[in-house]
C-alpha cells in the first residue's frame, strides 16, 4: 500500500558545496544533485572553503562557477573576518547572509579577537541575517554583540541544552534571534561516537542524551526555528586519515529521517514544513519557488544505503538505518527534476537577496 503526500520543496540554509578549492569532497553539480535527491530545492552555501568567500572576487567566482551547473537554487553566504568587513557594502546585494565563525571548525575563518568581532557585527547591515557558529561562552558573546549593535542574529547548529536555553532566554527578552538544529544532533548522540569513529566527528560535537532531548523539546515548544543540515562532506580517505576533518553529509538523509520521526509521533508534518520551508524562507528571505514540490510515499520503508547517494563523498553516518517515507518525485518550477531515483535538468538559479 502506498500513501503519497506532497510537501513544498525543502530549503537548507547550511550547506558546504566545497567549490572552489575542495572539489574532491563535493562540487556544485554533485552537491545540488544530492540536494534535489533529498527533496531540497533551495540551499545556501557556506564560505569556509580553502578559497574562502571573503572577497568580492571570491563571491563573483562562486557565482560564475555555479552558473549553469546547479540542479537546485543556490544562494551564497559571505565569511565575516576583520579584513572582509570592509567589503560588506560591495557584496551585500550578492550574498544571502554573513557567517561568522566564533568557534573552531573546518577552514581558516575563526574570529577570536573581541574587537574584530565588534567591528564585524557593527559593519554588517542591521536588517540582514548574521549567522554565528557560537557555542557556550562564545554564544553569550555573540548575543551581547548582537544586542549592542542591533543585529539580526541566527545561531547555526545548536547542539547543547545549555545553548538552546540561552537562546530561549534571549528570545523571551525580545531579541531578534533565531536558530537551527541539524539532523545529526537530532538523531545521534555521543553514545554513537565510538561506533562511528571519524564518520561521527563534526563541529559542534554530538551532545549527550539530555542535550538531544532539549533540542527536540525546543522544536515542540517553538524555540527552534529551522532544521538545517550542515551538509559537510569529506572524502572517506580524509576521514580515515591521521587527522580526520570535522563534518558529515546530510542532504539526502534528512527528509527520510524526519518523516520517520513523524511516523513515530515525535514531530508533526506541519512542524516539519514550518522548520524546513516556511521559517527558512521567511528568515533568510528566500525567493518563492512556484510549482515546486516533493512527492513522498509515506508507507515505503527502506534502509539508508550510501550506494544510492549522489553526494560525492559517498558515505553517511546513517548507513543502514531503516526509514519510512521515500522521496518519489521532485519538481522545480513545474519541471520534474527527480523521479524514481533519477535526476534531470540543470534548472537551478542563483539566488540574490530581495533588497
Ligand atoms: O563539522 C563541521 N564541518 N562543522 C562545521 O561547522 C563546518 C563543517 C565543514 O565545513 O566541514
Ligand atoms: Zn557548517
Coordinates of C-alpha atoms and ligand atoms in Angstrom, one line a residue:
X1 CA 0.0 0.0 0.0
X2 CA 1.3 3.5 -0.8
X3 CA 0.3 6.8 0.6
X4 CA 1.5 9.7 -1.5
X5 CA 1.8 13.1 0.1
X6 CA 3.2 16.3 -1.3
X7 CA 5.4 18.8 0.5
X8 CA 6.9 22.2 -0.6
X9 CA 10.5 22.0 -1.7
X10 CA 12.7 22.0 1.3
X11 CA 15.2 24.8 2.0
X12 CA 18.6 24.2 3.6
X13 CA 20.3 27.3 4.9
X14 CA 23.6 25.5 5.8
X15 CA 25.3 23.5 3.0
X16 CA 29.0 23.3 2.2
X17 CA 29.3 22.8 -1.5
X18 CA 33.1 23.0 -1.4
X19 CA 33.7 24.6 -4.7
X20 CA 36.2 26.1 -5.4
X21 CA 39.1 24.6 -3.6
X22 CA 37.8 21.3 -2.2
X23 CA 36.1 19.6 -5.1
X24 CA 37.4 16.2 -4.1
X25 CA 34.7 16.4 -1.4
X26 CA 31.8 17.9 -3.4
X27 CA 31.1 20.4 -6.2
X28 CA 28.2 22.4 -7.5
X29 CA 26.9 19.6 -9.6
X30 CA 27.1 16.7 -7.1
X31 CA 26.1 18.9 -4.1
X32 CA 23.0 20.2 -5.8
X33 CA 22.1 16.7 -7.1
X34 CA 22.3 15.5 -3.5
X35 CA 20.0 18.4 -2.5
X36 CA 17.4 17.5 -5.2
X37 CA 17.5 13.8 -4.4
X38 CA 16.9 14.7 -0.7
X39 CA 13.9 17.0 -1.5
X40 CA 15.8 20.3 -1.2
X41 CA 15.1 22.8 -3.9
X42 CA 17.0 25.8 -2.4
X43 CA 20.2 25.8 -0.4
X44 CA 22.6 28.3 1.0
X45 CA 26.3 27.6 0.6
X46 CA 28.9 28.3 3.3
X47 CA 32.1 30.3 2.9
X48 CA 34.8 28.2 4.6
X49 CA 36.4 26.8 1.5
X50 CA 40.2 26.6 1.1
X51 CA 39.5 29.5 -1.1
X52 CA 37.1 31.2 1.4
X53 CA 34.3 33.5 0.3
X54 CA 35.7 36.6 1.9
X55 CA 36.3 39.0 -1.0
X56 CA 34.1 40.4 -3.8
X57 CA 36.2 38.4 -6.3
X58 CA 35.6 35.2 -4.4
X59 CA 31.8 35.9 -4.5
X60 CA 31.9 36.5 -8.2
X61 CA 34.0 33.4 -8.7
X62 CA 31.4 31.3 -6.8
X63 CA 28.6 32.8 -8.9
X64 CA 30.3 32.2 -12.2
X65 CA 31.4 28.7 -11.3
X66 CA 27.8 27.8 -10.2
X67 CA 26.1 29.3 -13.2
X68 CA 24.6 26.6 -15.4
X69 CA 25.8 23.8 -13.2
X70 CA 23.2 23.7 -10.4
X71 CA 20.2 21.4 -10.1
X72 CA 18.5 23.4 -7.3
X73 CA 18.6 27.1 -6.4
X74 CA 21.7 28.2 -4.6
X75 CA 22.5 31.4 -2.6
X76 CA 25.8 32.3 -1.1
X77 CA 26.8 33.2 2.4
X78 CA 29.8 35.5 2.9
X79 CA 32.5 34.9 5.5
X80 CA 32.9 37.5 8.2
X81 CA 36.5 38.5 9.1
X82 CA 38.1 41.8 10.1
X83 CA 39.5 42.0 6.5
X84 CA 36.3 41.0 4.8
X85 CA 34.2 43.5 6.7
X86 CA 35.5 46.3 4.5
X87 CA 33.7 44.7 1.6
X88 CA 30.3 44.4 3.2
X89 CA 28.8 47.3 1.2
X90 CA 30.1 45.9 -2.0
X91 CA 28.8 42.3 -1.6
X92 CA 25.6 42.8 0.3
X93 CA 23.4 42.6 -2.8
X94 CA 25.1 39.3 -3.9
X95 CA 25.0 37.2 -0.8
X96 CA 22.2 36.0 1.3
X97 CA 23.8 36.3 4.8
X98 CA 27.0 36.7 6.7
X99 CA 28.6 33.7 8.5
X100 CA 30.9 34.4 11.4
X101 CA 33.0 31.5 12.9
X102 CA 33.5 32.1 16.6
X103 CA 34.4 28.5 17.4
X104 CA 37.0 26.2 15.8
X105 CA 35.8 24.2 12.8
X106 CA 36.9 23.3 9.2
X107 CA 38.7 26.2 7.5
X108 CA 40.5 29.3 8.5
X109 CA 37.8 31.7 9.3
X110 CA 37.9 31.6 13.1
X111 CA 37.5 35.0 14.6
X112 CA 38.6 35.2 18.3
X113 CA 39.5 38.8 18.8
X114 CA 36.6 40.6 20.5
X115 CA 37.5 43.9 18.9
X116 CA 37.5 42.3 15.4
X117 CA 34.1 40.7 16.2
X118 CA 32.7 44.0 17.4
X119 CA 33.8 45.6 14.0
X120 CA 32.3 42.8 12.0
X121 CA 28.9 43.0 13.9
X122 CA 28.9 46.7 13.7
X123 CA 29.6 46.9 9.9
X124 CA 27.2 44.1 8.8
X125 CA 23.8 45.7 7.6
X126 CA 21.5 45.5 10.6
X127 CA 18.4 44.2 8.8
X128 CA 20.4 41.4 7.2
X129 CA 20.9 38.0 8.9
X130 CA 24.2 37.5 10.7
X131 CA 24.8 33.7 11.3
X132 CA 27.2 32.6 14.0
X133 CA 28.9 29.4 14.9
X134 CA 29.0 30.1 18.6
X135 CA 28.9 27.7 21.5
X136 CA 28.7 28.2 25.2
X137 CA 30.7 31.4 26.2
X138 CA 31.0 32.3 22.5
X139 CA 27.2 32.2 22.2
X140 CA 26.9 34.5 25.2
X141 CA 29.4 36.9 23.5
X142 CA 27.5 36.7 20.2
X143 CA 24.2 37.6 21.9
X144 CA 25.9 40.5 23.7
X145 CA 27.4 41.9 20.5
X146 CA 24.1 41.5 18.6
X147 CA 22.3 43.3 21.4
X148 CA 24.8 46.1 21.4
X149 CA 24.9 46.5 17.6
X150 CA 21.3 45.7 16.8
X151 CA 22.0 42.6 14.6
X152 CA 19.6 40.0 13.3
X153 CA 21.4 37.0 14.8
X154 CA 20.9 33.4 13.6
X155 CA 22.7 30.7 15.6
X156 CA 23.9 27.8 13.5
X157 CA 23.7 24.1 14.5
X158 CA 22.7 24.4 18.2
X159 CA 23.8 21.2 19.9
X160 CA 23.7 21.8 23.7
X161 CA 20.9 22.1 26.2
X162 CA 22.8 25.0 27.7
X163 CA 22.9 26.8 24.4
X164 CA 19.2 26.4 23.5
X165 CA 18.3 27.6 27.0
X166 CA 20.4 30.7 26.4
X167 CA 18.6 31.3 23.1
X168 CA 15.2 30.8 24.6
X169 CA 16.0 33.4 27.3
X170 CA 17.2 35.9 24.7
X171 CA 14.0 35.3 22.7
X172 CA 12.0 36.0 25.9
X173 CA 13.8 39.3 26.2
X174 CA 12.6 40.2 22.8
X175 CA 15.9 39.9 20.9
X176 CA 15.6 39.3 17.1
X177 CA 17.4 35.9 17.4
X178 CA 16.7 32.7 15.5
X179 CA 18.4 29.3 15.5
X180 CA 18.8 26.0 13.7
X181 CA 19.4 22.3 14.6
X182 CA 20.9 19.6 12.4
X183 CA 19.6 16.1 11.8
X184 CA 22.9 14.6 13.2
X185 CA 22.3 16.4 16.5
X186 CA 18.6 15.4 16.5
X187 CA 19.2 11.7 15.6
X188 CA 22.7 10.9 17.1
X189 CA 24.4 11.4 20.5
X190 CA 27.8 10.9 21.9
X191 CA 26.7 7.3 22.5
X192 CA 27.2 6.9 18.7
X193 CA 30.7 8.4 18.6
X194 CA 32.6 5.2 19.3
X195 CA 30.7 3.2 16.7
X196 CA 31.0 5.9 14.0
X197 CA 34.6 6.9 14.7
X198 CA 35.8 9.7 12.4
X199 CA 32.5 9.4 10.5
X200 CA 30.7 10.7 13.6
X201 CA 33.0 13.6 14.1
X202 CA 31.7 17.1 13.4
X203 CA 31.5 20.5 15.0
X204 CA 29.7 21.1 17.3
X205 CA 30.4 17.7 18.7
X206 CA 27.5 15.3 19.3
X207 CA 25.9 16.0 22.6
X208 CA 24.6 13.9 25.4
X209 CA 21.1 12.4 25.6
X210 CA 19.9 15.3 27.7
X211 CA 21.1 17.7 25.0
X212 CA 19.3 15.8 22.3
X213 CA 16.1 15.8 24.4
X214 CA 16.5 19.6 24.9
X215 CA 16.7 20.1 21.1
X216 CA 13.6 18.0 20.5
X217 CA 11.8 20.0 23.2
X218 CA 12.9 23.2 21.6
X219 CA 11.2 22.0 18.4
X220 CA 7.9 21.3 20.1
X221 CA 7.9 24.5 22.3
X222 CA 8.6 26.7 19.3
X223 CA 12.1 27.9 20.3
X224 CA 13.8 26.1 17.3
X225 CA 13.2 27.9 14.1
X226 CA 14.9 25.8 11.4
X227 CA 16.1 22.3 10.8
X228 CA 19.3 22.7 8.7
X229 CA 21.7 20.1 7.5
X230 CA 25.3 21.5 7.8
X231 CA 25.9 19.2 4.9
X232 CA 29.7 19.0 5.3
X233 CA 31.1 16.2 3.0
X234 CA 34.7 15.0 3.4
X235 CA 36.2 12.1 1.4
X236 CA 36.4 8.6 3.0
X237 CA 40.2 8.8 2.7
X238 CA 40.3 12.2 4.6
X239 CA 38.0 10.8 7.3
X240 CA 40.3 7.7 7.7
X241 CA 43.4 9.8 7.9
X242 CA 45.5 10.7 10.9
X243 CA 43.7 14.0 11.4
X244 CA 40.2 13.5 10.2
X245 CA 38.3 16.7 9.3
X246 CA 35.0 17.5 11.1
X247 CA 31.7 17.2 9.3
X248 CA 29.1 14.8 7.9
X249 CA 26.9 14.9 4.8
X250 CA 23.2 15.3 5.4
X251 CA 21.1 16.5 2.5
X252 CA 19.9 13.1 1.3
X253 CA 19.1 11.5 4.7
X254 CA 17.4 14.5 6.4
X255 CA 13.9 14.2 5.0
X256 CA 13.5 10.4 5.4
X257 CA 14.8 10.6 9.0
X258 CA 12.3 13.4 9.7
X259 CA 9.4 11.6 8.1
X260 CA 10.3 8.6 10.2
X261 CA 10.1 10.8 13.2
X262 CA 6.6 11.9 12.0
X263 CA 5.6 8.3 11.8
X264 CA 6.8 7.8 15.3
X265 CA 4.8 10.9 16.6
X266 CA 7.9 12.8 17.5
X267 CA 7.1 15.5 15.0
X268 CA 4.1 16.6 13.1
X269 CA 4.1 17.1 9.3
X270 CA 3.1 20.8 9.9
X271 CA 6.1 21.4 12.1
X272 CA 8.4 19.7 9.6
X273 CA 7.1 22.0 6.8
X274 CA 7.5 25.0 9.1
X275 CA 11.1 24.2 10.1
X276 CA 12.3 23.1 6.6
X277 CA 10.4 25.5 4.4
X278 CA 8.3 28.3 5.9
X279 CA 10.8 29.6 8.5
X280 CA 14.0 29.3 6.4
X281 CA 12.2 31.2 3.6
X282 CA 11.0 33.9 6.0
X283 CA 14.2 34.3 8.0
X284 CA 16.6 34.3 5.0
X285 CA 14.2 36.0 2.6
X286 CA 14.4 33.1 0.1
X287 CA 12.6 33.9 -3.1
X288 CA 9.3 32.0 -3.7
X289 CA 9.6 28.9 -6.0
X290 CA 6.3 28.4 -7.9
X291 CA 5.1 24.9 -8.7
X292 CA 7.9 23.4 -6.6
X293 CA 7.2 20.3 -4.6
X294 CA 8.3 16.9 -3.3
X295 CA 6.2 13.8 -3.5
X296 CA 6.7 11.2 -0.9
X297 CA 5.3 7.7 -0.3
X298 CA 4.8 7.8 3.4
X299 CA 4.4 4.0 3.6
X300 CA 7.6 2.9 1.8
X301 CA 10.3 1.6 4.1
X302 CA 13.9 1.3 3.1
X303 CA 17.4 1.2 4.6
X304 CA 19.7 4.2 4.0
X305 CA 22.4 2.9 1.7
X306 CA 25.4 5.0 0.7
X307 CA 25.5 3.3 -2.7
X308 CA 22.3 5.2 -3.6
X309 CA 23.6 8.7 -2.7
X310 CA 24.5 11.5 -5.1
X311 CA 26.9 13.3 -2.7
X312 CA 30.5 12.9 -4.0
X313 CA 31.8 11.8 -0.6
X314 CA 29.8 8.5 -0.9
X315 CA 29.1 7.8 2.8
X316 CA 26.6 8.7 5.5
X317 CA 26.7 8.4 9.3
X318 CA 23.2 7.0 8.9
X319 CA 24.2 3.9 6.9
X320 CA 21.8 1.0 7.3
X321 CA 19.2 3.0 9.3
X322 CA 15.7 1.9 8.5
X323 CA 13.4 4.8 7.5
X324 CA 9.8 5.1 6.4
X325 CA 9.0 7.7 3.8
X326 CA 10.5 7.6 0.4
X327 CA 11.0 10.6 -1.9
X328 CA 9.4 9.6 -5.3
X329 CA 9.4 12.8 -7.2
X330 CA 10.7 16.4 -7.0
X331 CA 9.5 19.3 -9.2
X332 CA 11.2 22.7 -9.6
X333 CA 9.2 25.5 -11.2
X334 CA 6.9 23.0 -12.8
X335 CA 9.6 20.7 -14.2
X336 CA 10.2 17.2 -12.8
X337 CA 13.8 17.1 -11.7
X338 CA 13.8 13.8 -9.8
X339 CA 11.8 10.7 -10.4
X340 CA 12.4 7.1 -9.4
X341 CA 15.9 7.8 -8.2
X342 CA 17.0 9.7 -11.4
X343 CA 17.9 13.3 -11.6
X344 CA 17.4 15.6 -14.6
X345 CA 17.5 19.2 -15.6
X346 CA 20.0 21.9 -14.6
X347 CA 17.3 24.4 -13.7
X348 CA 18.7 25.8 -10.6
X349 CA 19.0 29.6 -10.3
X350 CA 21.4 31.6 -8.2
X351 CA 19.5 33.5 -5.5
X352 CA 20.2 37.1 -4.6
X353 CA 18.7 39.0 -1.6
X354 CA 15.4 40.6 -2.3
X355 CA 16.5 44.1 -1.2
Ligands
LIG1 O1 31.5 19.7 11.3 C1 31.5 20.7 10.7 N1 32.1 20.7 9.5 N2 31.0 21.8 11.2 C2 31.1 23.0 10.6 O2 30.6 24.0 11.1 C3 31.9 23.1 9.3 C4 31.9 21.9 8.6 C5 32.9 21.8 7.4 O3 33.0 22.8 6.7 O4 33.5 20.7 7.2
LIG2 ZN1 28.8 24.3 8.6

